[in-house]
JSON list of C-alpha atoms in Angstrom, two decimals:
[
{"chain": "J", "resi": 17, "resn": "MET", "atom": "CA", "xyz": [-14.64, 9.15, 6.46]},
{"chain": "J", "resi": 18, "resn": "ALA", "atom": "CA", "xyz": [-11.70, 7.14, 7.75]},
{"chain": "J", "resi": 19, "resn": "GLU", "atom": "CA", "xyz": [-11.67, 5.23, 10.99]},
{"chain": "J", "resi": 20, "resn": "PHE", "atom": "CA", "xyz": [-8.62, 4.70, 13.17]},
{"chain": "J", "resi": 21, "resn": "LYS", "atom": "CA", "xyz": [-8.26, 1.29, 14.84]},
{"chain": "J", "resi": 22, "resn": "THR", "atom": "CA", "xyz": [-5.53, 0.27, 17.26]},
{"chain": "J", "resi": 23, "resn": "GLU", "atom": "CA", "xyz": [-6.23, -3.47, 17.09]},
{"chain": "J", "resi": 24, "resn": "VAL", "atom": "CA", "xyz": [-4.91, -4.28, 13.64]},
{"chain": "J", "resi": 25, "resn": "GLN", "atom": "CA", "xyz": [-4.73, -8.08, 13.65]},
{"chain": "J", "resi": 26, "resn": "GLU", "atom": "CA", "xyz": [-8.45, -8.61, 14.19]},
{"chain": "J", "resi": 27, "resn": "LEU", "atom": "CA", "xyz": [-9.25, -6.42, 11.18]},
{"chain": "J", "resi": 28, "resn": "LEU", "atom": "CA", "xyz": [-6.99, -8.02, 8.62]},
{"chain": "J", "resi": 29, "resn": "PRO", "atom": "CA", "xyz": [-8.50, -10.54, 6.20]},
{"chain": "J", "resi": 30, "resn": "TYR", "atom": "CA", "xyz": [-5.34, -12.65, 6.41]},
{"chain": "J", "resi": 31, "resn": "ASP", "atom": "CA", "xyz": [-2.95, -14.17, 8.92]},
{"chain": "J", "resi": 32, "resn": "ARG", "atom": "CA", "xyz": [-0.26, -11.53, 9.26]},
{"chain": "J", "resi": 33, "resn": "LYS", "atom": "CA", "xyz": [2.48, -13.94, 10.36]},
{"chain": "J", "resi": 34, "resn": "GLN", "atom": "CA", "xyz": [1.77, -16.20, 7.38]},
{"chain": "J", "resi": 35, "resn": "TYR", "atom": "CA", "xyz": [1.73, -13.21, 5.04]},
{"chain": "J", "resi": 36, "resn": "LEU", "atom": "CA", "xyz": [5.03, -11.86, 6.35]},
{"chain": "J", "resi": 37, "resn": "SER", "atom": "CA", "xyz": [6.71, -15.23, 5.85]},
{"chain": "J", "resi": 38, "resn": "LEU", "atom": "CA", "xyz": [5.08, -15.48, 2.39]},
{"chain": "J", "resi": 39, "resn": "LYS", "atom": "CA", "xyz": [4.01, -19.08, 3.03]},
{"chain": "J", "resi": 40, "resn": "LYS", "atom": "CA", "xyz": [1.06, -19.89, 0.77]},
{"chain": "J", "resi": 41, "resn": "TRP", "atom": "CA", "xyz": [1.26, -16.43, -0.80]},
{"chain": "J", "resi": 42, "resn": "TYR", "atom": "CA", "xyz": [1.90, -15.50, -4.42]},
{"chain": "J", "resi": 43, "resn": "GLY", "atom": "CA", "xyz": [3.33, -12.12, -5.31]},
{"chain": "J", "resi": 44, "resn": "VAL", "atom": "CA", "xyz": [4.23, -9.83, -8.18]},
{"chain": "J", "resi": 45, "resn": "SER", "atom": "CA", "xyz": [6.23, -6.62, -8.03]},
{"chain": "J", "resi": 46, "resn": "PHE", "atom": "CA", "xyz": [5.42, -3.80, -10.46]},
{"chain": "J", "resi": 47, "resn": "GLN", "atom": "CA", "xyz": [8.62, -1.78, -10.92]},
{"chain": "J", "resi": 48, "resn": "LEU", "atom": "CA", "xyz": [9.62, 1.17, -13.02]},
{"chain": "J", "resi": 49, "resn": "PRO", "atom": "CA", "xyz": [12.64, 0.44, -15.24]},
{"chain": "J", "resi": 50, "resn": "GLY", "atom": "CA", "xyz": [15.94, 1.18, -13.57]},
{"chain": "J", "resi": 51, "resn": "VAL", "atom": "CA", "xyz": [14.72, 1.57, -9.99]},
{"chain": "J", "resi": 52, "resn": "PHE", "atom": "CA", "xyz": [16.47, -1.51, -8.63]},
{"chain": "J", "resi": 53, "resn": "GLU", "atom": "CA", "xyz": [19.55, -0.78, -10.71]},
{"chain": "J", "resi": 54, "resn": "GLY", "atom": "CA", "xyz": [19.97, 2.47, -8.78]},
{"chain": "J", "resi": 55, "resn": "LYS", "atom": "CA", "xyz": [18.32, 4.91, -11.19]},
{"chain": "J", "resi": 56, "resn": "ASP", "atom": "CA", "xyz": [16.82, 7.88, -9.35]},
{"chain": "J", "resi": 57, "resn": "ILE", "atom": "CA", "xyz": [13.38, 8.22, -10.89]},
{"chain": "J", "resi": 58, "resn": "GLY", "atom": "CA", "xyz": [12.07, 10.77, -8.41]},
{"chain": "J", "resi": 59, "resn": "LEU", "atom": "CA", "xyz": [8.74, 10.93, -6.64]},
{"chain": "J", "resi": 60, "resn": "ASP", "atom": "CA", "xyz": [6.98, 12.87, -9.40]},
{"chain": "J", "resi": 61, "resn": "LEU", "atom": "CA", "xyz": [7.67, 10.23, -12.06]},
{"chain": "J", "resi": 62, "resn": "TYR", "atom": "CA", "xyz": [6.66, 7.52, -9.60]},
{"chain": "J", "resi": 63, "resn": "LEU", "atom": "CA", "xyz": [3.35, 9.23, -8.82]},
{"chain": "J", "resi": 64, "resn": "ASN", "atom": "CA", "xyz": [2.63, 9.82, -12.51]},
{"chain": "J", "resi": 65, "resn": "ALA", "atom": "CA", "xyz": [3.22, 6.14, -13.24]},
{"chain": "J", "resi": 66, "resn": "TYR", "atom": "CA", "xyz": [1.39, 4.57, -10.31]},
{"chain": "J", "resi": 67, "resn": "GLU", "atom": "CA", "xyz": [-1.49, 6.86, -9.31]},
{"chain": "J", "resi": 68, "resn": "ASP", "atom": "CA", "xyz": [-4.03, 5.92, -12.01]},
{"chain": "J", "resi": 69, "resn": "TRP", "atom": "CA", "xyz": [-2.77, 2.32, -12.03]},
{"chain": "J", "resi": 70, "resn": "PHE", "atom": "CA", "xyz": [-3.43, 2.03, -8.28]},
{"chain": "J", "resi": 71, "resn": "LYS", "atom": "CA", "xyz": [-6.89, 3.60, -8.61]},
{"chain": "J", "resi": 72, "resn": "ASN", "atom": "CA", "xyz": [-7.76, 1.10, -11.33]},
{"chain": "J", "resi": 73, "resn": "ILE", "atom": "CA", "xyz": [-6.82, -1.79, -9.03]},
{"chain": "J", "resi": 74, "resn": "ILE", "atom": "CA", "xyz": [-8.94, -0.39, -6.18]},
{"chain": "J", "resi": 75, "resn": "ASN", "atom": "CA", "xyz": [-11.90, 0.06, -8.52]},
{"chain": "J", "resi": 76, "resn": "GLN", "atom": "CA", "xyz": [-11.80, -3.52, -9.83]},
{"chain": "J", "resi": 77, "resn": "PRO", "atom": "CA", "xyz": [-13.30, -5.47, -6.92]},
{"chain": "J", "resi": 78, "resn": "ASP", "atom": "CA", "xyz": [-17.07, -5.20, -7.10]},
{"chain": "J", "resi": 79, "resn": "ASN", "atom": "CA", "xyz": [-17.82, -4.83, -3.43]},
{"chain": "J", "resi": 80, "resn": "LYS", "atom": "CA", "xyz": [-18.62, -2.23, -0.83]},
{"chain": "J", "resi": 81, "resn": "HIS", "atom": "CA", "xyz": [-16.28, -3.58, 1.84]},
{"chain": "J", "resi": 82, "resn": "GLN", "atom": "CA", "xyz": [-13.81, -1.42, 3.68]},
{"chain": "J", "resi": 83, "resn": "TRP", "atom": "CA", "xyz": [-10.11, -1.13, 2.91]},
{"chain": "J", "resi": 84, "resn": "ILE", "atom": "CA", "xyz": [-7.53, -1.54, 5.66]},
{"chain": "J", "resi": 85, "resn": "VAL", "atom": "CA", "xyz": [-4.24, 0.38, 5.57]},
{"chain": "J", "resi": 86, "resn": "ASN", "atom": "CA", "xyz": [-1.58, -0.71, 8.04]},
{"chain": "J", "resi": 87, "resn": "HIS", "atom": "CA", "xyz": [2.18, -0.85, 8.36]},
{"chain": "J", "resi": 88, "resn": "ASP", "atom": "CA", "xyz": [3.55, -3.95, 6.71]},
{"chain": "J", "resi": 89, "resn": "TYR", "atom": "CA", "xyz": [5.88, -5.64, 9.18]},
{"chain": "J", "resi": 90, "resn": "THR", "atom": "CA", "xyz": [5.16, -4.09, 12.52]},
{"chain": "J", "resi": 91, "resn": "ASP", "atom": "CA", "xyz": [2.80, -1.43, 13.77]},
{"chain": "J", "resi": 92, "resn": "VAL", "atom": "CA", "xyz": [4.62, 1.86, 14.31]},
{"chain": "J", "resi": 93, "resn": "ILE", "atom": "CA", "xyz": [3.62, 5.48, 14.73]},
{"chain": "J", "resi": 94, "resn": "TRP", "atom": "CA", "xyz": [2.24, 6.97, 11.54]},
{"chain": "J", "resi": 95, "resn": "PHE", "atom": "CA", "xyz": [4.19, 10.22, 11.56]},
{"chain": "J", "resi": 96, "resn": "PRO", "atom": "CA", "xyz": [7.53, 10.20, 13.39]},
{"chain": "J", "resi": 97, "resn": "ASN", "atom": "CA", "xyz": [8.10, 13.87, 12.48]},
{"chain": "J", "resi": 98, "resn": "ASP", "atom": "CA", "xyz": [6.29, 17.15, 11.89]},
{"chain": "J", "resi": 99, "resn": "ASP", "atom": "CA", "xyz": [7.56, 17.70, 8.36]},
{"chain": "J", "resi": 100, "resn": "LYS", "atom": "CA", "xyz": [5.35, 19.33, 5.74]},
{"chain": "J", "resi": 101, "resn": "THR", "atom": "CA", "xyz": [4.94, 16.10, 3.78]},
{"chain": "J", "resi": 102, "resn": "LEU", "atom": "CA", "xyz": [1.83, 14.08, 2.96]},
{"chain": "J", "resi": 103, "resn": "VAL", "atom": "CA", "xyz": [-0.38, 17.08, 3.70]},
{"chain": "J", "resi": 104, "resn": "SER", "atom": "CA", "xyz": [-3.73, 15.42, 2.93]},
{"chain": "J", "resi": 105, "resn": "LEU", "atom": "CA", "xyz": [-3.01, 12.43, 5.13]},
{"chain": "J", "resi": 106, "resn": "ARG", "atom": "CA", "xyz": [-1.66, 14.59, 7.96]},
{"chain": "J", "resi": 107, "resn": "ASP", "atom": "CA", "xyz": [-4.77, 16.79, 7.70]},
{"chain": "J", "resi": 108, "resn": "LEU", "atom": "CA", "xyz": [-6.94, 13.67, 8.00]},
{"chain": "J", "resi": 109, "resn": "PHE", "atom": "CA", "xyz": [-5.25, 12.90, 11.32]},
{"chain": "J", "resi": 110, "resn": "LYS", "atom": "CA", "xyz": [-5.52, 16.49, 12.49]},
{"chain": "J", "resi": 111, "resn": "ASN", "atom": "CA", "xyz": [-9.18, 16.87, 11.51]},
{"chain": "J", "resi": 112, "resn": "ASN", "atom": "CA", "xyz": [-10.04, 13.70, 13.45]},
{"chain": "J", "resi": 113, "resn": "ASN", "atom": "CA", "xyz": [-8.00, 14.72, 16.52]},
{"chain": "J", "resi": 114, "resn": "ILE", "atom": "CA", "xyz": [-5.66, 11.77, 16.02]},
{"chain": "J", "resi": 115, "resn": "PRO", "atom": "CA", "xyz": [-2.06, 12.38, 17.13]},
{"chain": "J", "resi": 116, "resn": "ASN", "atom": "CA", "xyz": [0.84, 11.79, 14.74]},
{"chain": "J", "resi": 117, "resn": "THR", "atom": "CA", "xyz": [1.98, 9.11, 17.20]},
{"chain": "J", "resi": 118, "resn": "PHE", "atom": "CA", "xyz": [-1.09, 6.95, 16.49]},
{"chain": "J", "resi": 119, "resn": "ILE", "atom": "CA", "xyz": [-0.25, 3.25, 16.10]},
{"chain": "J", "resi": 120, "resn": "GLY", "atom": "CA", "xyz": [-2.79, 1.12, 14.26]},
{"chain": "J", "resi": 121, "resn": "ALA", "atom": "CA", "xyz": [-4.73, 0.84, 11.03]},
{"chain": "J", "resi": 122, "resn": "LEU", "atom": "CA", "xyz": [-6.68, 3.29, 8.94]},
{"chain": "J", "resi": 123, "resn": "ILE", "atom": "CA", "xyz": [-10.01, 2.02, 7.65]},
{"chain": "J", "resi": 124, "resn": "PHE", "atom": "CA", "xyz": [-11.30, 3.59, 4.43]},
{"chain": "J", "resi": 125, "resn": "SER", "atom": "CA", "xyz": [-14.30, 3.27, 2.18]},
{"chain": "J", "resi": 126, "resn": "LYS", "atom": "CA", "xyz": [-13.31, 2.80, -1.45]},
{"chain": "J", "resi": 127, "resn": "ASP", "atom": "CA", "xyz": [-14.09, 6.45, -2.21]},
{"chain": "J", "resi": 128, "resn": "ASP", "atom": "CA", "xyz": [-11.97, 7.71, 0.67]},
{"chain": "J", "resi": 129, "resn": "LEU", "atom": "CA", "xyz": [-9.10, 5.40, -0.23]},
{"chain": "J", "resi": 130, "resn": "LEU", "atom": "CA", "xyz": [-9.18, 6.79, -3.75]},
{"chain": "J", "resi": 131, "resn": "LYS", "atom": "CA", "xyz": [-9.18, 10.33, -2.37]},
{"chain": "J", "resi": 132, "resn": "PHE", "atom": "CA", "xyz": [-5.97, 9.67, -0.40]},
{"chain": "J", "resi": 133, "resn": "THR", "atom": "CA", "xyz": [-4.25, 7.63, -3.12]},
{"chain": "J", "resi": 134, "resn": "ARG", "atom": "CA", "xyz": [-1.44, 10.08, -3.79]},
{"chain": "J", "resi": 135, "resn": "ASP", "atom": "CA", "xyz": [-0.35, 10.31, -0.16]},
{"chain": "J", "resi": 136, "resn": "LEU", "atom": "CA", "xyz": [-0.76, 6.58, 0.51]},
{"chain": "J", "resi": 137, "resn": "ILE", "atom": "CA", "xyz": [1.25, 5.35, -2.47]},
{"chain": "J", "resi": 138, "resn": "SER", "atom": "CA", "xyz": [4.07, 7.76, -1.65]},
{"chain": "J", "resi": 139, "resn": "TYR", "atom": "CA", "xyz": [3.90, 7.32, 2.14]},
{"chain": "J", "resi": 140, "resn": "PRO", "atom": "CA", "xyz": [7.01, 5.17, 2.89]},
{"chain": "J", "resi": 141, "resn": "HIS", "atom": "CA", "xyz": [9.18, 7.30, 0.61]},
{"chain": "J", "resi": 142, "resn": "ALA", "atom": "CA", "xyz": [7.74, 10.71, 1.47]},
{"chain": "J", "resi": 143, "resn": "VAL", "atom": "CA", "xyz": [7.32, 10.72, 5.27]},
{"chain": "J", "resi": 144, "resn": "PHE", "atom": "CA", "xyz": [10.85, 12.10, 5.68]},
{"chain": "J", "resi": 145, "resn": "ASN", "atom": "CA", "xyz": [11.18, 13.60, 2.20]},
{"chain": "J", "resi": 146, "resn": "GLN", "atom": "CA", "xyz": [14.83, 12.52, 2.05]},
{"chain": "J", "resi": 147, "resn": "LYS", "atom": "CA", "xyz": [16.29, 10.01, -0.41]},
{"chain": "J", "resi": 148, "resn": "GLU", "atom": "CA", "xyz": [18.39, 8.29, 2.22]},
{"chain": "J", "resi": 149, "resn": "ILE", "atom": "CA", "xyz": [15.60, 7.73, 4.75]},
{"chain": "J", "resi": 150, "resn": "LEU", "atom": "CA", "xyz": [12.63, 5.46, 4.02]},
{"chain": "J", "resi": 151, "resn": "TYR", "atom": "CA", "xyz": [9.83, 4.69, 6.44]},
{"chain": "J", "resi": 152, "resn": "ASN", "atom": "CA", "xyz": [7.93, 1.45, 6.92]},
{"chain": "J", "resi": 153, "resn": "ASP", "atom": "CA", "xyz": [6.12, -0.05, 3.96]},
{"chain": "J", "resi": 154, "resn": "ILE", "atom": "CA", "xyz": [2.35, -0.17, 4.16]},
{"chain": "J", "resi": 155, "resn": "ALA", "atom": "CA", "xyz": [-0.10, -2.90, 3.25]},
{"chain": "J", "resi": 156, "resn": "ILE", "atom": "CA", "xyz": [-3.54, -2.16, 1.85]},
{"chain": "J", "resi": 157, "resn": "SER", "atom": "CA", "xyz": [-6.10, -4.93, 1.93]},
{"chain": "J", "resi": 158, "resn": "ASN", "atom": "CA", "xyz": [-9.82, -5.33, 1.38]},
{"chain": "J", "resi": 159, "resn": "HIS", "atom": "CA", "xyz": [-11.87, -6.81, 4.17]},
{"chain": "J", "resi": 160, "resn": "LYS", "atom": "CA", "xyz": [-13.27, -9.64, 2.02]},
{"chain": "J", "resi": 161, "resn": "ILE", "atom": "CA", "xyz": [-10.66, -10.34, -0.67]},
{"chain": "J", "resi": 162, "resn": "PRO", "atom": "CA", "xyz": [-7.47, -12.42, -0.09]},
{"chain": "J", "resi": 163, "resn": "PHE", "atom": "CA", "xyz": [-5.36, -9.71, -1.65]},
{"chain": "J", "resi": 164, "resn": "VAL", "atom": "CA", "xyz": [-2.73, -7.23, -0.40]},
{"chain": "J", "resi": 165, "resn": "ILE", "atom": "CA", "xyz": [-1.22, -4.19, -2.09]},
{"chain": "J", "resi": 166, "resn": "LYS", "atom": "CA", "xyz": [2.22, -3.55, -0.63]},
{"chain": "J", "resi": 167, "resn": "ILE", "atom": "CA", "xyz": [3.49, 0.01, -0.99]},
{"chain": "J", "resi": 168, "resn": "SER", "atom": "CA", "xyz": [7.29, 0.11, -0.78]},
{"chain": "J", "resi": 169, "resn": "GLY", "atom": "CA", "xyz": [9.60, 2.97, 0.03]},
{"chain": "J", "resi": 170, "resn": "HIS", "atom": "CA", "xyz": [11.77, 1.72, -2.83]},
{"chain": "J", "resi": 171, "resn": "LEU", "atom": "CA", "xyz": [9.25, 3.23, -5.27]},
{"chain": "J", "resi": 172, "resn": "ASN", "atom": "CA", "xyz": [7.55, 0.05, -6.38]},
{"chain": "J", "resi": 173, "resn": "ILE", "atom": "CA", "xyz": [4.22, -1.58, -5.57]},
{"chain": "J", "resi": 174, "resn": "ASP", "atom": "CA", "xyz": [3.74, -5.30, -5.04]},
{"chain": "J", "resi": 175, "resn": "LEU", "atom": "CA", "xyz": [0.52, -7.29, -5.29]},
{"chain": "J", "resi": 176, "resn": "LEU", "atom": "CA", "xyz": [0.11, -10.42, -3.17]},
{"chain": "J", "resi": 177, "resn": "SER", "atom": "CA", "xyz": [-2.63, -13.01, -2.77]},
{"chain": "J", "resi": 178, "resn": "THR", "atom": "CA", "xyz": [-3.27, -16.51, -1.48]},
{"chain": "J", "resi": 179, "resn": "ASP", "atom": "CA", "xyz": [-5.52, -16.97, -4.52]},
{"chain": "J", "resi": 180, "resn": "LYS", "atom": "CA", "xyz": [-3.22, -17.49, -7.51]},
{"chain": "J", "resi": 181, "resn": "GLU", "atom": "CA", "xyz": [-6.03, -17.11, -10.08]},
{"chain": "J", "resi": 182, "resn": "LEU", "atom": "CA", "xyz": [-7.22, -13.85, -8.53]},
{"chain": "J", "resi": 183, "resn": "LEU", "atom": "CA", "xyz": [-3.66, -12.49, -8.61]},
{"chain": "J", "resi": 184, "resn": "LYS", "atom": "CA", "xyz": [-3.22, -13.62, -12.21]},
{"chain": "J", "resi": 185, "resn": "LYS", "atom": "CA", "xyz": [-6.46, -11.87, -13.22]},
{"chain": "J", "resi": 186, "resn": "ILE", "atom": "CA", "xyz": [-5.45, -8.62, -11.49]},
{"chain": "J", "resi": 187, "resn": "VAL", "atom": "CA", "xyz": [-1.93, -8.70, -12.93]},
{"chain": "J", "resi": 188, "resn": "ASN", "atom": "CA", "xyz": [-3.17, -9.43, -16.46]},
{"chain": "J", "resi": 189, "resn": "SER", "atom": "CA", "xyz": [-5.71, -6.62, -16.39]},
{"chain": "J", "resi": 190, "resn": "ASN", "atom": "CA", "xyz": [-3.19, -4.12, -15.00]},
{"chain": "J", "resi": 191, "resn": "SER", "atom": "CA", "xyz": [-0.04, -4.97, -16.91]},
{"chain": "J", "resi": 192, "resn": "SER", "atom": "CA", "xyz": [1.59, -2.26, -18.92]},
{"chain": "J", "resi": 193, "resn": "SER", "atom": "CA", "xyz": [4.75, -1.88, -20.96]},
{"chain": "J", "resi": 194, "resn": "TYR", "atom": "CA", "xyz": [5.54, 0.94, -18.56]},
{"chain": "J", "resi": 195, "resn": "PHE", "atom": "CA", "xyz": [6.38, -1.49, -15.73]},
{"chain": "J", "resi": 196, "resn": "ASN", "atom": "CA", "xyz": [8.82, -4.33, -15.27]},
{"chain": "J", "resi": 197, "resn": "ILE", "atom": "CA", "xyz": [6.82, -7.13, -13.67]},
{"chain": "J", "resi": 198, "resn": "LYS", "atom": "CA", "xyz": [8.79, -9.43, -11.39]},
{"chain": "J", "resi": 199, "resn": "GLU", "atom": "CA", "xyz": [7.19, -12.51, -9.86]},
{"chain": "J", "resi": 200, "resn": "TYR", "atom": "CA", "xyz": [8.02, -13.52, -6.32]},
{"chain": "J", "resi": 201, "resn": "LYS", "atom": "CA", "xyz": [9.86, -16.81, -6.01]},
{"chain": "J", "resi": 202, "resn": "GLY", "atom": "CA", "xyz": [7.42, -19.71, -6.43]},
{"chain": "J", "resi": 203, "resn": "THR", "atom": "CA", "xyz": [4.60, -17.63, -7.92]},
{"chain": "J", "resi": 204, "resn": "GLN", "atom": "CA", "xyz": [4.74, -18.77, -11.57]},
{"chain": "J", "resi": 205, "resn": "LEU", "atom": "CA", "xyz": [1.66, -17.08, -13.00]}
]
């Protein structure tokens, strides 16, 4: 089952300040057509497009190491409200006697991460369940791989790595005509 850790920095397999500045990082954004042009695709379409895609990415690394889920830019409370959103994730907190105000990282086995996929990939968009209000993005990383999956409230998912060849391999094996793939500046896969 999941663990809850308050000391995030020591767990991450990367230098968070370097990652946030994107120095020495390569990145690719997987976007549904029209999202950044203002098209309202809705959470259901987003989940239908990304859920299996995300699970495929998590299943690719051949290791038994834990996955770390933390807020992207700064550590904040996980649930700033008591809305009836993200029921599975909120139940995880409740069943482990963790308050909604917990600040830190969630540590998952691969199987548990896959079990909570739907709530995790919709988290920044769904916490408030209002189009106008997005919550903090989250970053999902594996303890031993220089790779980060960034879940955005803008209904897209970005993949980042300090290893350009690893990123290229993951992007190539997960590309689809369903997504617009946009490289971060300087990535050039």
